[in-house]
Amino acid sequence: MSTLKIPAKDLPKFRRRMLSWFANRKRDLPWRRTKDSYRIWLSEIMLQQTRVAAVIAYYERFVEKFPDVHALASAPTDHVLVNWAGLGYYSRAKNLQSAAKEIVVRHSGEFPREYESALALPGIGRYTAAAVLSIAYQAPHAVLDGNVARVLARLFALHGDLRVPATWRKLEAAAQQLLAQKFPGDWNQAMMELGATVCTPKSPRCDECPVEKWCRARKLGIAEKLPSARKKRASVDVTMAAAVLLDPRGRSLLIRQLGGDGALFSHMWQFPALEAVGTDSRLVIAAYLEEKFRLAINGNLLALATARHTVTFRNIRLEPYLVRVARLPRIADASIVALAEVPSMSISNATRKIADAALSSVGQ
Ligand code: SF4
């Protein structure tokens, strides 16, 4: 592997160029107008796997509802999830609130300043800890995310899959070597901004790049070819059987599941569901309802329209059934709601597709 370093004699100039480019070109984003560690942390969590343009409105609404860590920690979880709905990846919202509670109890309501303490919070990985500590507290931790990794791979003409752990560790060391120690917050944002706006995945605008002079990929004419394509994880086909129980008053049963085969979405309200492996989903869901809810089905299953849903590498075929019951079972951690109201709840898209199929079947 080629050396991932800018020559020491060039480093001051390299940093100056990056920082002055960032000062002049940075986008005006709401979380850049604050030094409040709570708001910076919130923005970093929202920006994981979601585009900047999509995050802005959610961020502004969220900070209006939950202006500080105390407000978030003490809010009902459902309220938090409703205000997260649409951003997806709901475990982020759950972890955010769990971390807020820990911050209130263990850190006097302030995001911890030590890297290890930040890392110990739910939902905080190395990237997020470094981003929050550097931007909010000017702590000298370099960030490495997809944007920064792409910039570094091109600067140093690095081939191969960047996510291979040994390569990623080398990139982390390279990012740390480049870090402008006196301005770590601006530095990290400058690197990410360069990746997001100039050193883009396709057609990088090298003519506008402040550090073009040091870029090996540019010199070699291979900027667009880097980083090398990642080896894709093969997708897996999964069938999920789901049951929409319906009582004579048009009400249905939603439950929360915390992972495992039946969890379409952890922590979210969902219809009882189960992965059907190698057998008829009708038999699987009937056996599940009998075992879990003591419901004797006796063939009382009406197949609803199937739907497709994709979660990361899983291609899910949803096979829902309508089950009319005289009385809905009473169990812990379940909610009984009018079927017509389910689509307006904070639920996953998969659950919404199932609810829509049931509603069209019963003519609502
Ligand atoms: Fe990226 Fe081009 Fe700048 Fe190199 S010169 S870092 S490829 S934008």
Coordinates of C-alpha atoms and ligand atoms in Angstrom, one line a residue:
M1 CA 0.0 0.0 0.0
S2 CA 1.3 3.4 -0.9
T3 CA 2.1 5.7 2.0
L4 CA -0.9 7.7 3.2
K5 CA 0.8 10.9 4.1
I6 CA 1.2 14.4 2.9
P7 CA 4.9 15.4 3.2
A8 CA 5.5 17.1 6.6
K9 CA 6.9 20.3 4.9
D10 CA 3.6 20.7 2.9
L11 CA 1.2 20.0 5.7
P12 CA 0.8 23.6 7.0
K13 CA 0.0 24.8 3.4
F14 CA -2.3 21.8 2.8
R15 CA -4.3 22.6 6.0
R16 CA -4.4 26.4 5.3
R17 CA -5.9 25.7 1.9
M18 CA -8.5 23.4 3.2
L19 CA -9.6 25.7 6.0
S20 CA -9.8 28.8 3.9
W21 CA -11.7 26.9 1.2
F22 CA -14.2 25.7 3.9
A23 CA -14.5 29.2 5.4
N24 CA -15.5 30.6 2.0
R25 CA -17.5 27.7 0.5
K26 CA -19.3 25.9 3.3
R27 CA -23.0 25.5 3.0
D28 CA -25.1 27.3 5.5
L29 CA -26.7 24.5 7.5
P30 CA -28.8 25.0 10.7
W31 CA -26.5 22.8 12.9
R32 CA -23.5 24.9 11.8
R33 CA -25.0 27.9 13.5
T34 CA -24.6 26.4 17.0
K35 CA -21.9 25.1 19.3
D36 CA -24.6 23.2 21.4
S37 CA -23.3 19.7 21.7
Y38 CA -26.9 18.3 21.9
R39 CA -27.8 19.8 18.5
I40 CA -24.5 18.8 16.9
W41 CA -25.0 15.3 18.1
L42 CA -28.6 15.2 16.9
S43 CA -27.6 16.4 13.5
E44 CA -24.9 13.8 13.2
I45 CA -27.3 11.0 14.1
M46 CA -29.9 12.3 11.6
L47 CA -27.3 12.6 8.9
Q48 CA -26.3 8.9 9.1
Q49 CA -27.7 7.3 6.0
T50 CA -29.9 10.4 5.2
R51 CA -29.1 13.2 2.8
V52 CA -28.5 16.7 4.1
A53 CA -31.3 18.2 2.1
A54 CA -33.8 15.7 3.6
V55 CA -32.5 16.2 7.2
I56 CA -32.9 20.0 7.5
A57 CA -36.7 20.1 7.9
Y58 CA -36.7 17.1 10.3
Y59 CA -33.8 18.7 12.4
E60 CA -35.6 22.0 12.7
R61 CA -38.9 20.4 13.7
F62 CA -37.1 18.0 16.2
V63 CA -35.2 20.8 18.0
E64 CA -38.4 22.8 18.3
K65 CA -40.1 19.8 20.0
F66 CA -37.1 18.7 22.0
P67 CA -34.9 21.8 22.4
D68 CA -32.4 20.2 24.8
V69 CA -31.3 16.8 26.1
H70 CA -33.6 17.0 29.1
A71 CA -36.7 17.5 26.9
L72 CA -35.6 14.5 24.8
A73 CA -34.8 12.3 27.8
S74 CA -38.2 12.9 29.5
A75 CA -40.4 12.6 26.4
P76 CA -42.6 9.6 25.8
T77 CA -40.8 7.3 23.3
D78 CA -43.8 7.3 21.0
H79 CA -43.6 11.1 20.8
V80 CA -40.0 10.8 19.8
L81 CA -40.7 8.2 17.1
V82 CA -43.6 10.2 15.7
N83 CA -41.2 13.1 15.2
W84 CA -38.6 10.8 13.6
A85 CA -41.1 9.1 11.3
G86 CA -40.0 9.5 7.7
L87 CA -36.3 9.5 8.4
G88 CA -36.2 5.7 8.6
Y89 CA -33.8 3.6 10.6
Y90 CA -35.8 4.0 13.8
S91 CA -33.2 2.3 16.0
R92 CA -31.3 5.6 15.6
A93 CA -34.2 7.5 17.4
K94 CA -34.4 4.8 20.1
N95 CA -30.7 5.0 20.8
L96 CA -30.8 8.7 20.7
Q97 CA -33.3 8.8 23.5
S98 CA -31.5 6.1 25.5
A99 CA -28.3 8.1 25.2
A100 CA -30.1 11.3 26.3
K101 CA -31.3 9.5 29.4
E102 CA -27.8 8.4 30.2
I103 CA -26.4 11.9 29.6
V104 CA -29.0 13.3 32.1
V105 CA -28.3 10.7 34.7
R106 CA -24.5 10.2 34.4
H107 CA -23.1 13.3 32.7
S108 CA -25.2 16.1 34.4
G109 CA -27.1 16.7 31.1
E110 CA -24.0 17.5 29.0
F111 CA -22.7 15.4 26.2
P112 CA -19.5 13.9 27.6
R113 CA -16.2 15.5 26.7
E114 CA -14.0 12.3 26.9
Y115 CA -13.9 10.1 23.8
E116 CA -14.3 6.8 25.7
S117 CA -17.4 8.1 27.6
A118 CA -19.0 9.3 24.4
L119 CA -18.3 5.9 22.7
A120 CA -20.0 4.2 25.6
L121 CA -23.3 5.9 24.8
P122 CA -26.0 3.9 22.8
G123 CA -25.8 4.6 19.1
I124 CA -22.4 6.4 19.2
G125 CA -19.6 4.9 17.1
R126 CA -16.1 6.2 16.4
Y127 CA -17.2 8.5 13.7
T128 CA -20.0 10.2 15.7
A129 CA -17.9 10.5 18.9
A130 CA -15.1 12.2 16.9
A131 CA -17.5 14.5 15.0
V132 CA -19.4 15.7 18.1
L133 CA -16.2 16.1 20.3
S134 CA -14.3 18.0 17.6
I135 CA -17.2 20.3 16.4
A136 CA -18.7 21.0 19.9
Y137 CA -15.5 21.0 22.1
Q138 CA -12.6 21.4 19.6
A139 CA -11.2 18.0 20.8
P140 CA -8.5 16.7 18.4
H141 CA -10.2 13.6 16.9
A142 CA -10.3 13.1 13.2
V143 CA -13.5 11.8 11.6
L144 CA -13.6 9.1 9.0
D145 CA -16.8 8.5 7.1
G146 CA -17.6 7.6 3.5
N147 CA -16.9 11.1 2.2
V148 CA -13.6 11.5 4.0
A149 CA -12.5 8.0 3.0
R150 CA -13.2 8.8 -0.6
V151 CA -11.1 12.0 -0.5
L152 CA -8.2 10.2 1.2
A153 CA -8.4 7.2 -1.3
R154 CA -8.0 9.7 -4.1
L155 CA -5.4 11.9 -2.5
F156 CA -3.2 8.9 -2.0
A157 CA -4.4 6.8 -5.0
L158 CA -5.4 4.0 -2.8
H159 CA -7.0 1.0 -4.5
G160 CA -9.1 -1.8 -3.1
D161 CA -12.1 -2.0 -0.8
L162 CA -11.8 0.8 1.7
R163 CA -14.1 -1.0 4.2
V164 CA -11.7 -3.9 4.8
P165 CA -10.8 -3.4 8.5
A166 CA -7.0 -3.1 8.0
T167 CA -7.5 -0.5 5.2
W168 CA -10.0 1.4 7.3
R169 CA -7.6 1.6 10.2
K170 CA -4.9 3.0 7.9
L171 CA -7.3 5.6 6.6
E172 CA -8.1 6.5 10.2
A173 CA -4.4 7.0 10.9
A174 CA -4.1 9.1 7.7
A175 CA -7.1 11.3 8.7
Q176 CA -5.5 11.8 12.2
Q177 CA -2.2 12.8 10.7
L178 CA -3.8 15.4 8.5
L179 CA -6.0 16.9 11.2
A180 CA -5.4 20.6 11.9
Q181 CA -5.0 20.3 15.7
K182 CA -5.9 23.9 16.5
F183 CA -9.2 23.7 14.5
P184 CA -10.4 20.1 14.6
G185 CA -14.1 21.0 14.2
D186 CA -13.6 23.1 11.1
W187 CA -11.0 20.7 9.8
N188 CA -13.3 17.7 10.0
Q189 CA -16.2 19.6 8.5
A190 CA -13.9 20.8 5.7
M191 CA -12.9 17.2 4.8
M192 CA -16.5 16.0 4.8
E193 CA -17.7 19.1 2.9
L194 CA -15.0 18.5 0.2
G195 CA -16.2 14.9 -0.2
A196 CA -19.9 16.0 -0.3
T197 CA -19.6 18.9 -2.7
V198 CA -16.4 18.7 -4.8
C199 CA -14.7 15.3 -4.5
T200 CA -18.1 13.6 -5.2
P201 CA -18.4 9.9 -6.0
K202 CA -19.1 10.6 -9.7
S203 CA -17.4 13.4 -11.7
P204 CA -15.3 15.0 -9.0
R205 CA -14.7 18.7 -9.8
C206 CA -10.9 18.7 -9.4
D207 CA -10.6 22.1 -11.0
E208 CA -12.3 23.6 -7.9
C209 CA -10.4 21.5 -5.4
P210 CA -8.2 23.4 -2.9
V211 CA -5.7 20.5 -2.6
E212 CA -5.6 19.3 -6.2
K213 CA -1.8 19.9 -6.1
W214 CA -1.3 17.0 -3.7
C215 CA -3.8 14.6 -5.3
R216 CA -2.2 11.5 -6.7
A217 CA -5.3 10.1 -8.3
R218 CA -5.7 13.4 -10.2
K219 CA -2.1 13.2 -11.4
L220 CA -2.6 9.7 -12.5
G221 CA -6.0 10.5 -14.2
I222 CA -7.8 7.8 -12.2
A223 CA -9.9 10.0 -9.8
E224 CA -13.2 8.7 -11.1
K225 CA -12.0 5.1 -10.8
L226 CA -11.5 5.5 -7.1
P227 CA -12.5 4.3 -4.6
S228 CA -12.7 0.8 -6.1
A229 CA -16.2 -0.8 -6.0
R230 CA -17.1 -2.6 -2.8
K231 CA -17.8 -6.3 -2.9
K232 CA -21.6 -6.4 -2.4
R233 CA -23.2 -8.6 0.1
A234 CA -25.4 -11.1 -1.7
S235 CA -29.1 -10.3 -1.2
V236 CA -31.3 -12.8 0.6
D237 CA -34.9 -13.5 -0.2
V238 CA -37.1 -13.7 2.8
T239 CA -40.8 -14.4 3.2
M240 CA -42.6 -12.8 6.2
A241 CA -46.1 -14.0 7.2
A242 CA -48.1 -11.4 9.0
A243 CA -51.6 -11.5 10.7
V244 CA -54.0 -8.6 10.7
L245 CA -56.4 -9.6 13.5
L246 CA -59.8 -7.9 13.1
D247 CA -62.6 -7.7 15.7
P248 CA -66.2 -6.9 14.9
R249 CA -65.6 -3.2 15.8
G250 CA -62.9 -2.9 13.1
R251 CA -60.0 -2.9 15.6
S252 CA -56.7 -4.7 15.2
L253 CA -53.8 -5.8 17.4
L254 CA -50.3 -4.3 17.1
I255 CA -47.3 -5.5 19.1
R256 CA -43.7 -4.5 19.6
Q257 CA -41.0 -7.0 18.9
L258 CA -37.4 -6.5 19.7
G259 CA -35.4 -8.3 17.1
G260 CA -35.5 -12.0 16.0
D261 CA -37.3 -13.6 13.2
G262 CA -40.6 -11.8 13.8
A263 CA -39.3 -8.3 14.0
L264 CA -39.9 -6.4 10.8
F265 CA -38.8 -3.3 12.7
S266 CA -37.5 -3.5 16.2
H267 CA -39.3 -1.3 18.7
M268 CA -42.0 -0.2 16.2
W269 CA -45.6 -1.1 16.4
Q270 CA -46.3 -3.9 13.9
F271 CA -48.7 -6.6 13.1
P272 CA -47.8 -10.1 14.5
A273 CA -45.4 -11.4 12.0
L274 CA -43.0 -14.3 11.5
E275 CA -40.4 -15.4 9.0
A276 CA -41.7 -18.3 7.0
V277 CA -38.8 -20.5 6.1
G278 CA -39.3 -23.3 3.6
T279 CA -43.0 -23.8 4.2
D280 CA -46.4 -22.3 3.5
S281 CA -46.7 -18.9 5.3
R282 CA -50.4 -19.7 6.0
L283 CA -49.3 -22.7 8.2
V284 CA -46.5 -20.7 9.8
I285 CA -48.8 -17.8 10.9
A286 CA -51.6 -20.1 12.0
A287 CA -49.2 -22.1 14.3
Y288 CA -47.8 -18.8 15.6
L289 CA -51.2 -17.4 16.5
E290 CA -52.2 -20.6 18.2
E291 CA -49.0 -20.7 20.2
K292 CA -48.6 -17.0 21.1
F293 CA -52.2 -15.9 21.5
R294 CA -54.1 -19.2 22.0
L295 CA -56.1 -18.4 18.9
A296 CA -57.7 -21.4 17.2
I297 CA -57.6 -20.4 13.6
N298 CA -59.4 -23.4 12.0
G299 CA -58.7 -22.2 8.4
N300 CA -60.0 -18.7 9.2
L301 CA -57.2 -16.9 7.2
L302 CA -57.9 -14.7 4.3
A303 CA -54.8 -14.1 2.1
L304 CA -54.3 -10.4 1.4
A305 CA -52.4 -8.8 -1.4
T306 CA -48.7 -9.5 -1.1
A307 CA -46.1 -6.8 -1.1
R308 CA -42.4 -6.3 -1.5
H309 CA -40.1 -4.6 1.0
T310 CA -36.3 -4.2 1.1
V311 CA -34.2 -3.8 4.2
T312 CA -30.4 -3.6 3.5
F313 CA -29.6 -6.9 1.9
R314 CA -33.0 -8.6 2.6
N315 CA -35.6 -8.7 -0.1
I316 CA -38.8 -9.3 1.9
R317 CA -41.9 -10.7 0.4
L318 CA -44.8 -9.8 2.8
E319 CA -47.6 -12.4 2.9
P320 CA -50.3 -10.9 5.1
Y321 CA -53.5 -12.6 6.2
L322 CA -56.7 -11.2 7.6
V323 CA -58.0 -13.1 10.6
R324 CA -61.5 -12.2 11.9
V325 CA -61.8 -12.8 15.6
A326 CA -64.7 -12.4 18.1
R327 CA -62.3 -10.8 20.6
L328 CA -58.7 -9.6 20.3
P329 CA -56.3 -11.2 22.7
R330 CA -55.1 -9.2 25.7
I331 CA -51.4 -9.4 26.0
A332 CA -48.6 -7.2 27.5
D333 CA -46.9 -4.7 25.2
A334 CA -49.7 -4.7 22.7
S335 CA -51.9 -2.0 21.4
I336 CA -55.5 -2.3 20.2
V337 CA -56.3 0.3 17.5
A338 CA -58.8 0.9 14.8
L339 CA -57.4 -0.6 11.6
A340 CA -58.3 2.6 9.7
E341 CA -56.0 4.5 12.0
V342 CA -52.9 2.3 11.7
P343 CA -51.5 4.1 8.6
S344 CA -51.3 7.4 10.4
M345 CA -49.3 5.9 13.3
S346 CA -45.5 5.9 13.6
I347 CA -45.0 2.6 11.9
S348 CA -42.6 1.2 9.4
N349 CA -43.3 1.2 5.6
A350 CA -43.7 -2.6 5.8
T351 CA -46.4 -2.4 8.4
R352 CA -48.1 0.4 6.4
K353 CA -48.1 -1.8 3.3
I354 CA -49.8 -4.6 5.3
A355 CA -52.4 -2.2 6.8
D356 CA -53.2 -0.9 3.3
A357 CA -53.7 -4.4 2.0
A358 CA -56.1 -5.2 4.9
L359 CA -58.0 -1.9 4.5
S360 CA -58.6 -2.5 0.8
S361 CA -59.7 -6.0 1.5
V362 CA -62.3 -4.8 4.0
G363 CA -63.4 -2.0 1.7
Q364 CA -62.0 1.0 3.7
Ligands
SF4_1 FE1 -10.8 14.7 -5.1 FE2 -10.1 15.8 -7.5 FE3 -9.5 17.0 -5.2 FE4 -8.3 14.8 -5.8 S1 -8.2 16.7 -6.9 S2 -9.1 15.3 -3.8 S3 -9.9 13.7 -6.8 S4 -11.6 16.7 -6.0

